[in-house]
Amino acid sequence: DAGVTQSPTHLIKTRGQQVTLRCSPKSGHDTVSWYQQALGQGPQFIFQYYEEEERQRGNFPDRFSGHQFPNYSSELNVNALLLGDSALYLCASSSKWTSSWEQYFGPGTRLTVT
Amino acid sequence: GNSVTQMEGPVTLSEEAFLTINCTYTATGYPSLFWYVQYPGEGLQLLLKATKADDKGSNKGFEATYRKETTSFHLEKGSVQVSDSAVYFCALSDRGGGFKTIFGAGTRLFVKA
């Protein structure tokens, strides 16, 4: 059973560019959340998708947007990249049938903005 | 809103020393509590969890007990190894949060041989 997978592993972009990160949830999971982890800090919640709609959003600007596909996979898009967007982006999946409210995390995509 | 506070690091210990990393939380409901570990250059790994008051989560020699009366979930290990050097995150998730996980700032642990 494959866990949460993310692509690409690493990415280098220039300020002002746009980037798309991808995530495939654990088998059987229908909810995908995205987190940003800046260097030396804990992960911060960006947003969550369920049934192809954004259900919750953290304190991130509209430059951050996402999408969930019918197969539950998800994309995170960031427009007009800033140097401060450099971080590890983590995807997490979950299911409403999980009583422990546990999320399963992927290995992350490390984004560097120069 | 929900929040997690954990002790600041770094924590530096000698091999075989006793480890405690303090964690307290604020939540309006009845959250599940987690400890995650992050090794250098890697993603998050779930270390242990507890889903209700007085539950003890344990894994790889690490333990933490869900204390509702003190709103705490301290991480302990009786004898640390060099390979335990990593960053440890305390976290919570609950029904009101809809699977959104709230993390502490992390505590970096260095274990010297």
PDB file of C-alpha atoms in Angstrom:
ATOM      1  CA  ASP A   1       0.000   0.000   0.000  1.00  0.00           C
ATOM      2  CA  ALA A   2       1.648   3.198  -1.180  1.00  0.00           C
ATOM      3  CA  GLY A   3       1.681   6.053   1.249  1.00  0.00           C
ATOM      4  CA  VAL A   4       1.411   9.710   0.369  1.00  0.00           C
ATOM      5  CA  THR A   5       3.580  10.630  -2.592  1.00  0.00           C
ATOM      6  CA  GLN A   6       4.689  14.076  -3.728  1.00  0.00           C
ATOM      7  CA  SER A   7       6.432  15.420  -6.788  1.00  0.00           C
ATOM      8  CA  PRO A   8       8.852  16.853  -7.528  1.00  0.00           C
ATOM      9  CA  THR A   9      11.287  16.272  -4.668  1.00  0.00           C
ATOM     10  CA  HIS A  10      13.162  19.507  -5.203  1.00  0.00           C
ATOM     11  CA  LEU A  11      12.453  22.597  -7.253  1.00  0.00           C
ATOM     12  CA  ILE A  12      14.312  25.838  -7.920  1.00  0.00           C
ATOM     13  CA  LYS A  13      12.379  28.834  -9.231  1.00  0.00           C
ATOM     14  CA  THR A  14      13.010  32.526  -9.753  1.00  0.00           C
ATOM     15  CA  ARG A  15      11.088  35.357  -8.087  1.00  0.00           C
ATOM     16  CA  GLY A  16       7.888  36.164  -9.939  1.00  0.00           C
ATOM     17  CA  GLN A  17       7.520  32.734 -11.478  1.00  0.00           C
ATOM     18  CA  GLN A  18       4.704  30.277 -10.845  1.00  0.00           C
ATOM     19  CA  VAL A  19       5.034  26.728  -9.485  1.00  0.00           C
ATOM     20  CA  THR A  20       2.813  23.646  -9.260  1.00  0.00           C
ATOM     21  CA  LEU A  21       3.376  20.904  -6.717  1.00  0.00           C
ATOM     22  CA  ARG A  22       1.607  17.555  -6.836  1.00  0.00           C
ATOM     23  CA  CYS A  23       0.361  15.068  -4.258  1.00  0.00           C
ATOM     24  CA  SER A  24      -1.210  11.636  -4.358  1.00  0.00           C
ATOM     25  CA  PRO A  25      -2.953  10.611  -1.132  1.00  0.00           C
ATOM     26  CA  LYS A  26      -2.684   7.317   0.666  1.00  0.00           C
ATOM     27  CA  SER A  27      -4.989   4.670  -0.759  1.00  0.00           C
ATOM     28  CA  GLY A  28      -8.479   5.005   0.688  1.00  0.00           C
ATOM     29  CA  HIS A  29      -8.040   8.631   1.759  1.00  0.00           C
ATOM     30  CA  ASP A  30     -10.262  11.355   0.362  1.00  0.00           C
ATOM     31  CA  THR A  31      -9.013  14.518   2.097  1.00  0.00           C
ATOM     32  CA  VAL A  32      -5.777  16.310   1.242  1.00  0.00           C
ATOM     33  CA  SER A  33      -4.151  19.121   3.206  1.00  0.00           C
ATOM     34  CA  TRP A  34      -1.123  21.228   2.356  1.00  0.00           C
ATOM     35  CA  TYR A  35       1.412  22.658   4.794  1.00  0.00           C
ATOM     36  CA  GLN A  36       4.355  25.028   4.454  1.00  0.00           C
ATOM     37  CA  GLN A  37       7.392  24.418   6.635  1.00  0.00           C
ATOM     38  CA  ALA A  38       9.910  27.238   6.621  1.00  0.00           C
ATOM     39  CA  LEU A  39      13.435  26.465   7.769  1.00  0.00           C
ATOM     40  CA  GLY A  40      13.611  25.963  11.516  1.00  0.00           C
ATOM     41  CA  GLN A  41       9.857  26.191  12.035  1.00  0.00           C
ATOM     42  CA  GLY A  42       6.878  23.905  12.442  1.00  0.00           C
ATOM     43  CA  PRO A  43       4.553  23.200   9.522  1.00  0.00           C
ATOM     44  CA  GLN A  44       1.851  25.808   8.905  1.00  0.00           C
ATOM     45  CA  PHE A  45      -1.534  24.842   7.447  1.00  0.00           C
ATOM     46  CA  ILE A  46      -2.217  26.284   3.989  1.00  0.00           C
ATOM     47  CA  PHE A  47      -5.533  24.705   2.978  1.00  0.00           C
ATOM     48  CA  GLN A  48      -7.501  21.494   2.773  1.00  0.00           C
ATOM     49  CA  TYR A  49      -9.471  19.832  -0.033  1.00  0.00           C
ATOM     50  CA  TYR A  50     -12.352  17.415   0.219  1.00  0.00           C
ATOM     51  CA  GLU A  51     -14.753  16.411  -2.553  1.00  0.00           C
ATOM     52  CA  GLU A  52     -12.805  18.634  -4.941  1.00  0.00           C
ATOM     53  CA  GLU A  53     -13.530  21.785  -2.938  1.00  0.00           C
ATOM     54  CA  GLU A  54     -11.414  23.904  -0.622  1.00  0.00           C
ATOM     55  CA  ARG A  55     -12.884  23.314   2.851  1.00  0.00           C
ATOM     56  CA  GLN A  56     -10.513  25.174   5.146  1.00  0.00           C
ATOM     57  CA  ARG A  57      -7.818  27.747   4.615  1.00  0.00           C
ATOM     58  CA  GLY A  58      -5.019  29.017   6.788  1.00  0.00           C
ATOM     59  CA  ASN A  59      -3.533  32.487   6.808  1.00  0.00           C
ATOM     60  CA  PHE A  60      -1.994  32.440   3.339  1.00  0.00           C
ATOM     61  CA  PRO A  61      -2.516  34.943   0.501  1.00  0.00           C
ATOM     62  CA  ASP A  62      -4.519  34.246  -2.632  1.00  0.00           C
ATOM     63  CA  ARG A  63      -1.259  33.603  -4.499  1.00  0.00           C
ATOM     64  CA  PHE A  64      -1.589  30.131  -3.002  1.00  0.00           C
ATOM     65  CA  SER A  65      -4.290  28.097  -4.694  1.00  0.00           C
ATOM     66  CA  GLY A  66      -5.070  24.458  -5.131  1.00  0.00           C
ATOM     67  CA  HIS A  67      -7.101  21.827  -6.811  1.00  0.00           C
ATOM     68  CA  GLN A  68      -8.319  18.329  -6.067  1.00  0.00           C
ATOM     69  CA  PHE A  69      -9.081  15.855  -8.822  1.00  0.00           C
ATOM     70  CA  PRO A  70     -11.752  13.135  -8.894  1.00  0.00           C
ATOM     71  CA  ASN A  71      -9.104  10.532  -7.979  1.00  0.00           C
ATOM     72  CA  TYR A  72      -8.392  12.596  -4.799  1.00  0.00           C
ATOM     73  CA  SER A  73      -4.936  13.692  -5.921  1.00  0.00           C
ATOM     74  CA  SER A  74      -4.170  17.355  -5.458  1.00  0.00           C
ATOM     75  CA  GLU A  75      -2.079  20.233  -6.728  1.00  0.00           C
ATOM     76  CA  LEU A  76      -0.742  23.288  -4.943  1.00  0.00           C
ATOM     77  CA  ASN A  77      -0.099  26.340  -7.113  1.00  0.00           C
ATOM     78  CA  VAL A  78       1.863  29.374  -6.033  1.00  0.00           C
ATOM     79  CA  ASN A  79       1.897  32.478  -8.261  1.00  0.00           C
ATOM     80  CA  ALA A  80       4.262  35.435  -8.260  1.00  0.00           C
ATOM     81  CA  LEU A  81       6.845  33.635  -6.148  1.00  0.00           C
ATOM     82  CA  LEU A  82       8.636  35.562  -3.412  1.00  0.00           C
ATOM     83  CA  LEU A  83      11.920  34.706  -1.737  1.00  0.00           C
ATOM     84  CA  GLY A  84       9.916  34.018   1.419  1.00  0.00           C
ATOM     85  CA  ASP A  85       8.055  31.199  -0.297  1.00  0.00           C
ATOM     86  CA  SER A  86      11.209  29.076  -0.062  1.00  0.00           C
ATOM     87  CA  ALA A  87      10.220  26.174   2.183  1.00  0.00           C
ATOM     88  CA  LEU A  88       9.413  22.497   2.430  1.00  0.00           C
ATOM     89  CA  TYR A  89       5.836  21.926   1.237  1.00  0.00           C
ATOM     90  CA  LEU A  90       4.153  18.953   2.831  1.00  0.00           C
ATOM     91  CA  CYS A  91       1.039  17.181   1.680  1.00  0.00           C
ATOM     92  CA  ALA A  92      -1.045  15.163   4.122  1.00  0.00           C
ATOM     93  CA  SER A  93      -3.982  12.870   3.518  1.00  0.00           C
ATOM     94  CA  SER A  94      -6.742  11.596   5.780  1.00  0.00           C
ATOM     95  CA  SER A  95     -10.123   9.916   5.797  1.00  0.00           C
ATOM     96  CA  LYS A  96     -13.291  10.718   7.698  1.00  0.00           C
ATOM     97  CA  TRP A  97     -13.280   7.072   8.766  1.00  0.00           C
ATOM     98  CA  THR A  98     -10.084   7.595  10.772  1.00  0.00           C
ATOM     99  CA  SER A  99     -11.197   8.014  14.361  1.00  0.00           C
ATOM    100  CA  SER A 100      -7.881   9.359  15.584  1.00  0.00           C
ATOM    101  CA  TRP A 101      -8.013  12.427  13.315  1.00  0.00           C
ATOM    102  CA  GLU A 102      -4.587  11.420  12.103  1.00  0.00           C
ATOM    103  CA  GLN A 103      -3.020  12.750   8.943  1.00  0.00           C
ATOM    104  CA  TYR A 104      -0.427  10.873   6.929  1.00  0.00           C
ATOM    105  CA  PHE A 105       2.356  13.049   5.570  1.00  0.00           C
ATOM    106  CA  GLY A 106       4.307  12.791   2.364  1.00  0.00           C
ATOM    107  CA  PRO A 107       8.072  13.349   2.093  1.00  0.00           C
ATOM    108  CA  GLY A 108       7.611  16.926   0.919  1.00  0.00           C
ATOM    109  CA  THR A 109       8.751  19.104  -1.950  1.00  0.00           C
ATOM    110  CA  ARG A 110      11.597  21.474  -1.179  1.00  0.00           C
ATOM    111  CA  LEU A 111      11.075  24.737  -3.063  1.00  0.00           C
ATOM    112  CA  THR A 112      13.902  27.230  -3.383  1.00  0.00           C
ATOM    113  CA  VAL A 113      13.120  30.682  -4.792  1.00  0.00           C
ATOM    114  CA  THR A 114      16.124  32.696  -5.991  1.00  0.00           C
TER     115      THR A 114
ATOM    116  CA  GLY B   1      -8.227  28.672  18.686  1.00  0.00           C
ATOM    117  CA  ASN B   2      -6.219  25.520  19.163  1.00  0.00           C
ATOM    118  CA  SER B   3      -2.515  25.822  19.825  1.00  0.00           C
ATOM    119  CA  VAL B   4       0.531  23.806  20.867  1.00  0.00           C
ATOM    120  CA  THR B   5       3.496  25.016  22.902  1.00  0.00           C
ATOM    121  CA  GLN B   6       6.644  22.964  23.291  1.00  0.00           C
ATOM    122  CA  MET B   7       9.939  23.602  24.974  1.00  0.00           C
ATOM    123  CA  GLU B   8      12.542  25.460  23.008  1.00  0.00           C
ATOM    124  CA  GLY B   9      15.688  23.753  21.902  1.00  0.00           C
ATOM    125  CA  PRO B  10      18.186  22.760  21.139  1.00  0.00           C
ATOM    126  CA  VAL B  11      18.409  20.008  23.708  1.00  0.00           C
ATOM    127  CA  THR B  12      21.850  18.388  23.933  1.00  0.00           C
ATOM    128  CA  LEU B  13      22.252  15.067  25.748  1.00  0.00           C
ATOM    129  CA  SER B  14      24.877  12.391  26.066  1.00  0.00           C
ATOM    130  CA  GLU B  15      24.082   8.901  24.827  1.00  0.00           C
ATOM    131  CA  GLU B  16      22.006   6.862  27.320  1.00  0.00           C
ATOM    132  CA  ALA B  17      20.694   9.985  29.073  1.00  0.00           C
ATOM    133  CA  PHE B  18      17.016  10.454  29.937  1.00  0.00           C
ATOM    134  CA  LEU B  19      14.985  12.653  27.606  1.00  0.00           C
ATOM    135  CA  THR B  20      11.984  14.823  28.351  1.00  0.00           C
ATOM    136  CA  ILE B  21      10.511  17.292  25.864  1.00  0.00           C
ATOM    137  CA  ASN B  22       7.615  19.255  27.321  1.00  0.00           C
ATOM    138  CA  CYS B  23       4.451  19.951  25.354  1.00  0.00           C
ATOM    139  CA  THR B  24       1.235  21.674  26.400  1.00  0.00           C
ATOM    140  CA  TYR B  25      -1.826  22.370  24.329  1.00  0.00           C
ATOM    141  CA  THR B  26      -4.929  24.509  24.156  1.00  0.00           C
ATOM    142  CA  ALA B  27      -8.040  23.065  22.556  1.00  0.00           C
ATOM    143  CA  THR B  28     -11.757  23.646  22.872  1.00  0.00           C
ATOM    144  CA  GLY B  29     -12.701  20.043  22.100  1.00  0.00           C
ATOM    145  CA  TYR B  30     -11.152  16.646  22.681  1.00  0.00           C
ATOM    146  CA  PRO B  31      -8.175  16.480  20.367  1.00  0.00           C
ATOM    147  CA  SER B  32      -5.938  13.632  19.386  1.00  0.00           C
ATOM    148  CA  LEU B  33      -2.315  14.328  20.263  1.00  0.00           C
ATOM    149  CA  PHE B  34       0.766  13.381  18.282  1.00  0.00           C
ATOM    150  CA  TRP B  35       4.520  13.470  18.314  1.00  0.00           C
ATOM    151  CA  TYR B  36       6.215  13.657  14.929  1.00  0.00           C
ATOM    152  CA  VAL B  37       9.941  13.332  14.246  1.00  0.00           C
ATOM    153  CA  GLN B  38      11.862  14.898  11.397  1.00  0.00           C
ATOM    154  CA  TYR B  39      15.362  13.705  10.542  1.00  0.00           C
ATOM    155  CA  PRO B  40      17.693  16.045   8.628  1.00  0.00           C
ATOM    156  CA  GLY B  41      16.520  16.616   5.073  1.00  0.00           C
ATOM    157  CA  GLU B  42      13.453  14.415   5.440  1.00  0.00           C
ATOM    158  CA  GLY B  43       9.692  14.768   5.864  1.00  0.00           C
ATOM    159  CA  LEU B  44       7.613  14.128   8.958  1.00  0.00           C
ATOM    160  CA  GLN B  45       7.260  10.700  10.520  1.00  0.00           C
ATOM    161  CA  LEU B  46       4.584   9.924  13.073  1.00  0.00           C
ATOM    162  CA  LEU B  47       6.366   8.781  16.239  1.00  0.00           C
ATOM    163  CA  LEU B  48       3.390   8.119  18.512  1.00  0.00           C
ATOM    164  CA  LYS B  49      -0.160   9.208  19.210  1.00  0.00           C
ATOM    165  CA  ALA B  50      -2.875   9.234  21.885  1.00  0.00           C
ATOM    166  CA  THR B  51      -6.541   9.767  21.206  1.00  0.00           C
ATOM    167  CA  LYS B  52      -8.113  10.258  24.651  1.00  0.00           C
ATOM    168  CA  ALA B  53      -7.276  11.275  28.191  1.00  0.00           C
ATOM    169  CA  ASP B  54      -4.857   8.980  30.079  1.00  0.00           C
ATOM    170  CA  ASP B  55      -3.885   7.138  26.885  1.00  0.00           C
ATOM    171  CA  LYS B  56      -0.172   6.402  26.615  1.00  0.00           C
ATOM    172  CA  GLY B  57       1.361   6.407  23.172  1.00  0.00           C
ATOM    173  CA  SER B  58       4.634   4.540  22.721  1.00  0.00           C
ATOM    174  CA  ASN B  59       7.044   3.633  19.943  1.00  0.00           C
ATOM    175  CA  LYS B  60      10.779   2.879  19.644  1.00  0.00           C
ATOM    176  CA  GLY B  61      11.288   3.463  23.375  1.00  0.00           C
ATOM    177  CA  PHE B  62       9.552   6.850  23.341  1.00  0.00           C
ATOM    178  CA  GLU B  63       6.441   7.418  25.448  1.00  0.00           C
ATOM    179  CA  ALA B  64       3.926  10.211  26.036  1.00  0.00           C
ATOM    180  CA  THR B  65       0.789  10.266  28.187  1.00  0.00           C
ATOM    181  CA  TYR B  66      -2.294  12.371  27.338  1.00  0.00           C
ATOM    182  CA  ARG B  67      -2.928  14.426  30.491  1.00  0.00           C
ATOM    183  CA  LYS B  68      -6.185  16.331  30.171  1.00  0.00           C
ATOM    184  CA  GLU B  69      -6.005  17.835  33.661  1.00  0.00           C
ATOM    185  CA  THR B  70      -2.696  19.548  32.850  1.00  0.00           C
ATOM    186  CA  THR B  71      -3.297  19.772  29.065  1.00  0.00           C
ATOM    187  CA  SER B  72       0.086  18.188  28.501  1.00  0.00           C
ATOM    188  CA  PHE B  73       1.663  15.490  26.331  1.00  0.00           C
ATOM    189  CA  HIS B  74       5.328  15.342  27.322  1.00  0.00           C
ATOM    190  CA  LEU B  75       7.678  13.107  25.314  1.00  0.00           C
ATOM    191  CA  GLU B  76      10.062  10.847  27.256  1.00  0.00           C
ATOM    192  CA  LYS B  77      12.707   8.244  26.527  1.00  0.00           C
ATOM    193  CA  GLY B  78      14.730   6.430  29.115  1.00  0.00           C
ATOM    194  CA  SER B  79      17.986   6.109  27.184  1.00  0.00           C
ATOM    195  CA  VAL B  80      18.636   8.145  24.058  1.00  0.00           C
ATOM    196  CA  GLN B  81      20.913   7.105  21.222  1.00  0.00           C
ATOM    197  CA  VAL B  82      22.898   9.142  18.716  1.00  0.00           C
ATOM    198  CA  SER B  83      20.411   8.027  16.068  1.00  0.00           C
ATOM    199  CA  ASP B  84      17.625   9.852  17.966  1.00  0.00           C
ATOM    200  CA  SER B  85      19.130  13.202  16.951  1.00  0.00           C
ATOM    201  CA  ALA B  86      16.332  14.955  15.073  1.00  0.00           C
ATOM    202  CA  VAL B  87      13.637  17.608  15.426  1.00  0.00           C
ATOM    203  CA  TYR B  88      10.553  16.581  17.396  1.00  0.00           C
ATOM    204  CA  PHE B  89       7.149  18.203  16.849  1.00  0.00           C
ATOM    205  CA  CYS B  90       4.190  18.009  19.193  1.00  0.00           C
ATOM    206  CA  ALA B  91       0.857  18.352  17.390  1.00  0.00           C
ATOM    207  CA  LEU B  92      -2.902  18.081  17.787  1.00  0.00           C
ATOM    208  CA  SER B  93      -5.884  17.465  15.551  1.00  0.00           C
ATOM    209  CA  ASP B  94      -9.574  17.394  16.359  1.00  0.00           C
ATOM    210  CA  ARG B  95     -13.093  17.166  14.985  1.00  0.00           C
ATOM    211  CA  GLY B  96     -13.537  20.913  15.115  1.00  0.00           C
ATOM    212  CA  GLY B  97     -10.361  21.347  13.135  1.00  0.00           C
ATOM    213  CA  GLY B  98     -11.489  18.861  10.517  1.00  0.00           C
ATOM    214  CA  PHE B  99      -8.176  17.009  10.317  1.00  0.00           C
ATOM    215  CA  LYS B 100      -6.189  20.239  10.293  1.00  0.00           C
ATOM    216  CA  THR B 101      -3.084  19.507  12.354  1.00  0.00           C
ATOM    217  CA  ILE B 102      -1.667  22.229  14.581  1.00  0.00           C
ATOM    218  CA  PHE B 103       2.058  21.890  15.239  1.00  0.00           C
ATOM    219  CA  GLY B 104       4.377  23.232  17.865  1.00  0.00           C
ATOM    220  CA  ALA B 105       7.526  25.017  16.780  1.00  0.00           C
ATOM    221  CA  GLY B 106       9.666  21.909  17.170  1.00  0.00           C
ATOM    222  CA  THR B 107      12.503  20.935  19.515  1.00  0.00           C
ATOM    223  CA  ARG B 108      15.861  19.995  18.075  1.00  0.00           C
ATOM    224  CA  LEU B 109      17.632  17.159  19.911  1.00  0.00           C
ATOM    225  CA  PHE B 110      21.357  16.527  19.655  1.00  0.00           C
ATOM    226  CA  VAL B 111      22.707  13.316  21.188  1.00  0.00           C
ATOM    227  CA  LYS B 112      26.479  13.065  21.682  1.00  0.00           C
ATOM    228  CA  ALA B 113      28.344   9.759  21.720  1.00  0.00           C
TER     229      ALA B 113
END
